[in-house]
Amino acid sequence: MKATAHTNIALIKYWGKKNTELNLPTTSSLSLTLDKFYTTTSVEPANHDRFILNDQVVDATRVHRFLDILRQQLGDFTPLQVISENHVPTSAGLASSASAFAALTGAVTHELGMDLPKEELSRLARRGSGSASRSFFGNFAMWHKGIDDASSFAESLNAPELPIALVVAEVCDAPKKITSTEGMKRAITSPNYDRWLSKSANQFIDMQHAILDQDIDKIGALAEDNALGMHALNLTATRSPFTYFTDKTQLILSLIQDMRHQGILAYATIDAGPNVKIITTTQEAPKIVTILNHAIPSLKLEIAQSGPGISYD
Ligand code: ADP
Ligand code: DP6
């Protein structure tokens, strides 16, 4: 059984765990699923659990652990061979774990003949990687932080498709040195963490309104503020402060400010890596690509738009 799930980029971020075993987050988060980046995963019965990623046998610890969680939750099943293709750089802060664990959850449940509602799939996938809970849904999705396993799930925002675009500026596709899981452990030690949490709760509500009002400028401004706040936590962590930013990340951020001064709608969001996603309109996106290409000719740039939910074949 084969499933395809697209990556999602959080406009309001998940950056901290309240319960590591159940993977319950400290914040509710809200994302846009992207058309350009996705994972396709197929599973079939085998003699023992096996994981092949992009035609290579790779470290399967995380996948094995997740399959065992699925066995606890769904009832025991025979060993599986998992074959996956990432059409997104792995571990580079472009959300490969989101599309990966959503596709894996979909492929396994379908292999077992189960047709579960997406909200239920999102609860399961959350245990593999939190951001995966949002990747079952097309367009905008929100993950309610909840208070326990049952109440921490994602759902569609049921918003109209907007002429929103994300210009993905790939500064580096090498795997990051500090995983999201480790980065969060450090960030929650920042003295500013509680302030970020309460701001994020308001931004989660404001973002829903901005999307339903189709106000892309507001969406961008809120997302940028939320993301820069998240990265400030990393810098101010009491335990092992760090940053995912490189010189090129900083340069792109200042170019985005210049563009805004020129009247171009452009806002940044950044995840656990140096790559920058520029929130803009489908109309302005080509202009932004031209400016960035001119300023940093080596930069890999792609324009992504709203993408679909999980599919099976
Ligand atoms: P990213 O920024 O790409 O989301 P993470 O460090 O959060 O990076 O997650 C990357 C991890 O997710 C990998 O180390 C691997 O364990 C897992 N992963 C990535 N792609 C797949 C896949 N297609 N199937 C299963 N697990 C995957
Ligand atoms: C910055 O979902 O990769 O992209 O649950 O530990 O696997 P784990 O973390 P992960 O973290 C994503 C963090 C983020 C923000 C977001 O996607 O909400």
Short mmCIF file of C-alpha atoms and ligand atoms in Angstrom, two decimals:
data_model
loop_
_atom_site.label_atom_id
_atom_site.label_comp_id
_atom_site.label_asym_id
_atom_site.label_seq_id
_atom_site.Cartn_x
_atom_site.Cartn_y
_atom_site.Cartn_z
CA MET A 1 0.00 0.00 0.00
CA LYS A 2 1.34 3.39 -1.04
CA ALA A 3 0.58 6.84 0.41
CA THR A 4 1.72 10.33 -0.56
CA ALA A 5 1.74 13.18 1.95
CA HIS A 6 2.91 16.73 1.34
CA THR A 7 5.06 18.77 3.70
CA ASN A 8 3.55 21.63 5.63
CA ILE A 9 5.14 24.82 6.86
CA ALA A 10 3.93 26.19 10.17
CA LEU A 11 2.79 29.81 10.13
CA ILE A 12 2.30 29.53 13.90
CA LYS A 13 5.01 27.19 15.18
CA TYR A 14 5.20 24.14 17.38
CA TRP A 15 8.41 24.61 19.36
CA GLY A 16 8.33 22.75 22.67
CA LYS A 17 6.91 19.58 24.20
CA LYS A 18 4.75 19.29 27.30
CA ASN A 19 4.88 15.49 27.26
CA THR A 20 7.69 13.81 25.34
CA GLU A 21 6.27 10.30 25.45
CA LEU A 22 2.92 11.27 23.91
CA ASN A 23 4.49 14.14 21.96
CA LEU A 24 2.05 16.71 23.30
CA PRO A 25 3.09 20.25 22.32
CA THR A 26 3.19 23.38 24.44
CA THR A 27 1.40 25.39 21.71
CA SER A 28 -1.34 24.91 19.15
CA SER A 29 0.08 25.42 15.67
CA LEU A 30 -1.22 26.30 12.23
CA SER A 31 0.26 25.43 8.85
CA LEU A 32 0.03 25.65 5.08
CA THR A 33 0.51 22.40 3.16
CA LEU A 34 2.81 22.86 0.15
CA ASP A 35 2.34 21.53 -3.38
CA LYS A 36 6.05 21.21 -4.29
CA PHE A 37 7.46 19.02 -1.50
CA TYR A 38 6.21 15.57 -0.53
CA THR A 39 7.00 12.01 0.58
CA THR A 40 5.74 8.80 -0.99
CA THR A 41 5.89 5.70 1.22
CA SER A 42 4.87 2.12 0.52
CA VAL A 43 4.73 -0.76 2.97
CA GLU A 44 4.55 -4.51 2.44
CA PRO A 45 4.79 -7.57 4.69
CA ALA A 46 8.38 -8.74 5.31
CA ASN A 47 10.38 -11.07 7.60
CA HIS A 48 11.45 -8.17 9.80
CA ASP A 49 10.89 -4.38 9.90
CA ARG A 50 13.10 -2.75 7.27
CA PHE A 51 13.37 0.87 6.13
CA ILE A 52 14.69 2.05 2.77
CA LEU A 53 14.86 5.81 2.15
CA ASN A 54 15.64 7.17 -1.31
CA ASP A 55 16.96 3.72 -2.39
CA GLN A 56 19.34 3.42 0.58
CA VAL A 57 19.15 1.36 3.74
CA VAL A 58 19.38 4.04 6.46
CA ASP A 59 19.20 4.30 10.26
CA ALA A 60 15.75 2.98 10.99
CA THR A 61 15.59 3.54 14.76
CA ARG A 62 12.93 6.23 14.58
CA VAL A 63 10.80 4.33 12.06
CA HIS A 64 11.02 1.09 14.10
CA ARG A 65 10.04 2.92 17.27
CA PHE A 66 7.06 4.45 15.47
CA LEU A 67 5.92 1.10 14.03
CA ASP A 68 5.94 -0.28 17.57
CA ILE A 69 3.77 2.63 18.75
CA LEU A 70 1.35 1.85 15.90
CA ARG A 71 1.30 -1.81 17.02
CA GLN A 72 0.34 -0.70 20.55
CA GLN A 73 -2.36 1.63 19.25
CA LEU A 74 -3.85 -0.43 16.40
CA GLY A 75 -3.21 -4.01 17.51
CA ASP A 76 -0.18 -6.13 16.62
CA PHE A 77 0.74 -6.53 12.95
CA THR A 78 3.42 -8.50 11.12
CA PRO A 79 6.83 -6.98 10.27
CA LEU A 80 6.83 -4.52 7.38
CA GLN A 81 9.24 -3.36 4.73
CA VAL A 82 8.94 0.45 4.43
CA ILE A 83 10.15 2.01 1.18
CA SER A 84 10.09 5.79 1.07
CA GLU A 85 11.03 8.57 -1.34
CA ASN A 86 11.47 12.11 -0.07
CA HIS A 87 10.81 14.80 -2.66
CA VAL A 88 12.15 17.26 -0.12
CA PRO A 89 15.64 17.50 1.45
CA THR A 90 15.86 15.25 4.54
CA SER A 91 16.52 16.90 7.94
CA ALA A 92 17.20 20.34 6.48
CA GLY A 93 14.36 22.24 8.14
CA LEU A 94 12.07 21.77 5.15
CA ALA A 95 9.72 19.48 7.09
CA SER A 96 10.67 16.04 5.76
CA SER A 97 9.57 14.48 9.04
CA ALA A 98 6.09 15.99 8.59
CA SER A 99 5.41 14.46 5.18
CA ALA A 100 7.34 11.29 6.17
CA PHE A 101 5.37 10.29 9.25
CA ALA A 102 2.03 11.28 7.71
CA ALA A 103 2.74 9.11 4.63
CA LEU A 104 3.93 6.22 6.82
CA THR A 105 0.84 6.38 9.05
CA GLY A 106 -1.43 6.46 6.00
CA ALA A 107 0.39 3.58 4.28
CA VAL A 108 0.36 1.32 7.38
CA THR A 109 -3.29 1.91 8.29
CA HIS A 110 -4.40 1.28 4.68
CA GLU A 111 -2.22 -1.86 4.53
CA LEU A 112 -4.13 -3.05 7.62
CA GLY A 113 -7.42 -2.36 5.83
CA MET A 114 -8.30 0.55 8.12
CA ASP A 115 -9.93 3.69 6.76
CA LEU A 116 -9.52 6.05 9.72
CA PRO A 117 -10.69 9.68 9.80
CA LYS A 118 -7.85 12.16 9.21
CA GLU A 119 -8.15 13.53 12.75
CA GLU A 120 -7.49 10.02 14.07
CA LEU A 121 -4.54 9.57 11.67
CA SER A 122 -3.15 12.90 12.89
CA ARG A 123 -3.16 11.67 16.52
CA LEU A 124 -1.19 8.59 15.50
CA ALA A 125 1.32 10.45 13.30
CA ARG A 126 1.94 12.99 16.08
CA ARG A 127 3.79 10.22 17.94
CA GLY A 128 6.25 9.90 15.01
CA SER A 129 6.80 13.63 14.55
CA GLY A 130 4.59 16.43 15.84
CA SER A 131 4.47 18.40 12.59
CA ALA A 132 3.27 15.24 10.76
CA SER A 133 -0.12 15.61 12.46
CA ARG A 134 -0.86 18.55 10.13
CA SER A 135 0.20 16.88 6.85
CA PHE A 136 -3.02 14.87 6.24
CA PHE A 137 -4.88 18.01 5.26
CA GLY A 138 -4.62 20.19 2.18
CA ASN A 139 -4.33 23.98 2.37
CA PHE A 140 -4.44 25.30 5.98
CA ALA A 141 -4.43 22.93 8.98
CA MET A 142 -4.36 23.50 12.72
CA TRP A 143 -3.04 21.18 15.40
CA HIS A 144 -4.82 21.70 18.72
CA LYS A 145 -2.30 21.19 21.48
CA GLY A 146 -4.86 19.42 23.70
CA ILE A 147 -4.27 18.10 27.19
CA ASP A 148 -3.91 14.37 26.49
CA ASP A 149 -3.56 11.84 23.68
CA ALA A 150 -7.23 12.08 22.68
CA SER A 151 -7.43 15.87 22.53
CA SER A 152 -4.14 16.60 20.72
CA PHE A 153 -5.00 16.28 17.02
CA ALA A 154 -5.07 18.31 13.82
CA GLU A 155 -7.92 19.33 11.56
CA SER A 156 -8.51 21.37 8.45
CA LEU A 157 -9.19 25.06 8.91
CA ASN A 158 -11.77 24.72 6.09
CA ALA A 159 -10.50 27.96 4.59
CA PRO A 160 -10.73 28.99 0.95
CA GLU A 161 -7.59 28.60 -1.18
CA LEU A 162 -5.81 31.95 -1.23
CA PRO A 163 -3.40 33.39 -3.83
CA ILE A 164 -0.63 32.84 -1.27
CA ALA A 165 2.83 31.63 -2.26
CA LEU A 166 5.95 30.59 -0.37
CA VAL A 167 9.26 31.33 -2.04
CA VAL A 168 11.52 28.63 -0.61
CA ALA A 169 15.12 29.86 -0.46
CA GLU A 170 17.30 26.80 0.03
CA VAL A 171 20.45 28.07 1.69
CA CYS A 172 21.68 24.55 2.46
CA ASP A 173 20.24 21.06 2.00
CA ALA A 174 22.67 19.31 4.35
CA PRO A 175 21.18 17.64 7.46
CA LYS A 176 21.06 20.00 10.42
CA LYS A 177 23.32 19.36 13.41
CA ILE A 178 20.65 20.10 16.02
CA THR A 179 17.42 18.15 15.43
CA SER A 180 14.06 19.80 16.08
CA THR A 181 13.57 17.54 19.09
CA GLU A 182 16.89 18.66 20.61
CA GLY A 183 16.37 22.32 19.62
CA MET A 184 13.04 22.38 21.47
CA LYS A 185 14.58 20.86 24.61
CA ARG A 186 17.01 23.77 24.70
CA ALA A 187 14.51 26.50 23.70
CA ILE A 188 12.14 25.77 26.60
CA THR A 189 14.97 26.77 28.97
CA SER A 190 14.86 30.36 27.66
CA PRO A 191 13.67 32.92 30.25
CA ASN A 192 11.46 34.30 27.45
CA TYR A 193 9.68 30.99 26.83
CA ASP A 194 6.48 31.71 28.80
CA ARG A 195 6.10 35.08 27.12
CA TRP A 196 6.42 33.41 23.69
CA LEU A 197 3.77 30.84 24.70
CA SER A 198 1.17 33.41 25.65
CA LYS A 199 1.90 35.51 22.55
CA SER A 200 1.63 32.39 20.41
CA ALA A 201 -1.82 31.56 21.86
CA ASN A 202 -3.08 35.00 20.70
CA GLN A 203 -1.35 34.68 17.34
CA PHE A 204 -2.99 31.28 16.76
CA ILE A 205 -6.43 32.96 17.01
CA ASP A 206 -5.38 36.06 15.03
CA MET A 207 -3.94 33.86 12.28
CA GLN A 208 -7.24 32.01 11.85
CA HIS A 209 -9.01 35.36 11.42
CA ALA A 210 -6.37 36.65 8.99
CA ILE A 211 -6.77 33.50 6.83
CA LEU A 212 -10.56 33.60 6.86
CA ASP A 213 -10.35 37.35 6.01
CA GLN A 214 -7.98 36.40 3.14
CA ASP A 215 -5.53 39.03 4.42
CA ILE A 216 -2.15 37.77 3.14
CA ASP A 217 -0.27 40.79 4.48
CA LYS A 218 -1.57 40.06 8.01
CA ILE A 219 -0.82 36.34 7.61
CA GLY A 220 2.77 37.15 6.69
CA ALA A 221 3.28 39.70 9.47
CA LEU A 222 1.95 37.33 12.15
CA ALA A 223 3.97 34.37 10.82
CA GLU A 224 7.20 36.36 10.72
CA ASP A 225 6.73 37.66 14.25
CA ASN A 226 5.96 34.15 15.53
CA ALA A 227 8.97 32.58 13.76
CA LEU A 228 11.49 35.23 14.77
CA GLY A 229 10.23 34.87 18.35
CA MET A 230 10.87 31.13 18.16
CA HIS A 231 14.44 31.65 16.90
CA ALA A 232 15.07 34.24 19.63
CA LEU A 233 14.30 31.47 22.17
CA ASN A 234 17.12 29.37 20.70
CA LEU A 235 19.58 32.24 21.10
CA THR A 236 18.50 32.93 24.68
CA ALA A 237 18.29 29.31 25.88
CA THR A 238 19.80 28.89 29.33
CA ARG A 239 21.01 25.42 28.36
CA SER A 240 23.31 25.41 25.29
CA PRO A 241 22.06 28.44 23.32
CA PHE A 242 22.34 28.07 19.55
CA THR A 243 21.05 29.35 16.22
CA TYR A 244 20.03 27.73 12.95
CA PHE A 245 20.79 30.97 11.09
CA THR A 246 23.80 31.32 8.81
CA ASP A 247 25.18 34.49 7.19
CA LYS A 248 23.00 33.78 4.15
CA THR A 249 19.91 33.43 6.34
CA GLN A 250 20.64 36.88 7.83
CA LEU A 251 21.27 38.36 4.41
CA ILE A 252 17.94 37.04 3.09
CA LEU A 253 16.16 38.48 6.15
CA SER A 254 17.60 41.92 5.45
CA LEU A 255 16.72 41.64 1.74
CA ILE A 256 13.13 40.85 2.78
CA GLN A 257 13.06 44.06 4.83
CA ASP A 258 14.36 46.01 1.82
CA MET A 259 11.65 44.48 -0.36
CA ARG A 260 8.99 45.53 2.12
CA HIS A 261 10.33 49.08 2.04
CA GLN A 262 9.89 48.95 -1.74
CA GLY A 263 6.22 47.99 -1.22
CA ILE A 264 6.58 44.27 -2.01
CA LEU A 265 4.55 41.91 0.18
CA ALA A 266 7.27 39.65 1.65
CA TYR A 267 7.60 38.10 5.11
CA ALA A 268 9.92 35.38 6.41
CA THR A 269 9.31 32.17 8.22
CA ILE A 270 12.14 29.81 9.20
CA ASP A 271 12.07 26.33 10.74
CA ALA A 272 14.76 24.15 12.28
CA GLY A 273 17.42 24.96 9.70
CA PRO A 274 18.95 27.89 7.81
CA ASN A 275 16.46 27.88 4.90
CA VAL A 276 14.04 30.78 4.56
CA LYS A 277 10.48 30.59 3.28
CA ILE A 278 9.14 33.91 2.06
CA ILE A 279 5.42 34.38 2.42
CA THR A 280 3.99 36.42 -0.42
CA THR A 281 1.28 36.43 -3.09
CA THR A 282 1.33 34.29 -6.25
CA GLN A 283 1.54 37.59 -8.17
CA GLU A 284 4.60 38.95 -6.31
CA ALA A 285 6.52 35.65 -6.00
CA PRO A 286 8.35 35.86 -9.38
CA LYS A 287 9.53 39.39 -8.51
CA ILE A 288 11.00 38.10 -5.22
CA VAL A 289 12.76 35.26 -7.05
CA THR A 290 14.35 37.77 -9.44
CA ILE A 291 15.57 40.01 -6.60
CA LEU A 292 17.02 37.09 -4.59
CA ASN A 293 18.62 35.53 -7.68
CA HIS A 294 20.33 38.80 -8.44
CA ALA A 295 21.55 39.31 -4.85
CA ILE A 296 22.65 35.69 -4.20
CA PRO A 297 23.13 33.88 -7.55
CA SER A 298 23.97 30.54 -5.86
CA LEU A 299 20.63 30.37 -4.02
CA LYS A 300 18.22 27.56 -4.97
CA LEU A 301 14.73 29.04 -5.20
CA GLU A 302 11.32 27.45 -5.67
CA ILE A 303 7.84 28.90 -5.60
CA ALA A 304 5.43 26.70 -3.65
CA GLN A 305 1.70 27.13 -3.30
CA SER A 306 -1.09 25.51 -1.34
CA GLY A 307 -0.84 21.71 -1.61
CA PRO A 308 -3.24 18.76 -1.24
CA GLY A 309 -3.95 16.37 1.62
CA ILE A 310 -2.84 12.75 1.81
CA SER A 311 -3.59 10.44 -1.13
CA TYR A 312 -3.32 6.68 -1.69
CA ASP A 313 -2.68 4.38 -4.61
P1 ADP B 1 13.17 17.99 8.91
O1 ADP B 1 13.62 19.38 9.11
O2 ADP B 1 13.51 17.50 7.53
O3 ADP B 1 11.73 17.74 9.27
P2 ADP B 1 13.80 16.37 11.27
O4 ADP B 1 15.14 16.21 11.94
O5 ADP B 1 12.69 16.96 12.04
O6 ADP B 1 14.08 17.14 9.91
O7 ADP B 1 13.36 14.95 10.76
C1 ADP B 1 14.19 14.19 9.95
C2 ADP B 1 14.06 12.73 10.41
O8 ADP B 1 12.79 12.22 9.99
C3 ADP B 1 15.09 11.81 9.74
O9 ADP B 1 16.28 11.77 10.47
C4 ADP B 1 14.37 10.48 9.77
O10 ADP B 1 14.50 9.87 11.04
C5 ADP B 1 12.92 10.88 9.61
N1 ADP B 1 12.53 10.78 8.20
C6 ADP B 1 12.80 11.63 7.18
N2 ADP B 1 12.26 11.20 6.03
C7 ADP B 1 11.64 10.05 6.32
C8 ADP B 1 10.84 9.14 5.55
N3 ADP B 1 10.59 9.37 4.27
N4 ADP B 1 10.29 8.08 6.19
C9 ADP B 1 10.49 7.89 7.53
N5 ADP B 1 11.22 8.71 8.31
C10 ADP B 1 11.78 9.78 7.71
C1 DP6 B 2 10.21 24.38 13.63
O1 DP6 B 2 7.74 18.03 14.12
O2 DP6 B 2 10.15 17.98 13.43
O3 DP6 B 2 9.23 22.93 12.03
O4 DP6 B 2 7.92 16.28 17.00
O5 DP6 B 2 10.33 16.33 17.63
O6 DP6 B 2 9.63 15.38 15.40
P1 DP6 B 2 9.35 16.38 16.50
O7 DP6 B 2 9.54 17.81 15.87
P2 DP6 B 2 9.14 18.38 14.43
O8 DP6 B 2 9.26 19.93 14.74
C2 DP6 B 2 8.84 20.90 13.85
C3 DP6 B 2 9.29 22.21 14.34
C4 DP6 B 2 9.11 23.35 13.36
C5 DP6 B 2 7.79 24.07 13.60
C6 DP6 B 2 6.55 23.37 13.13
O9 DP6 B 2 6.58 22.63 12.13
O10 DP6 B 2 5.50 23.60 13.75
#
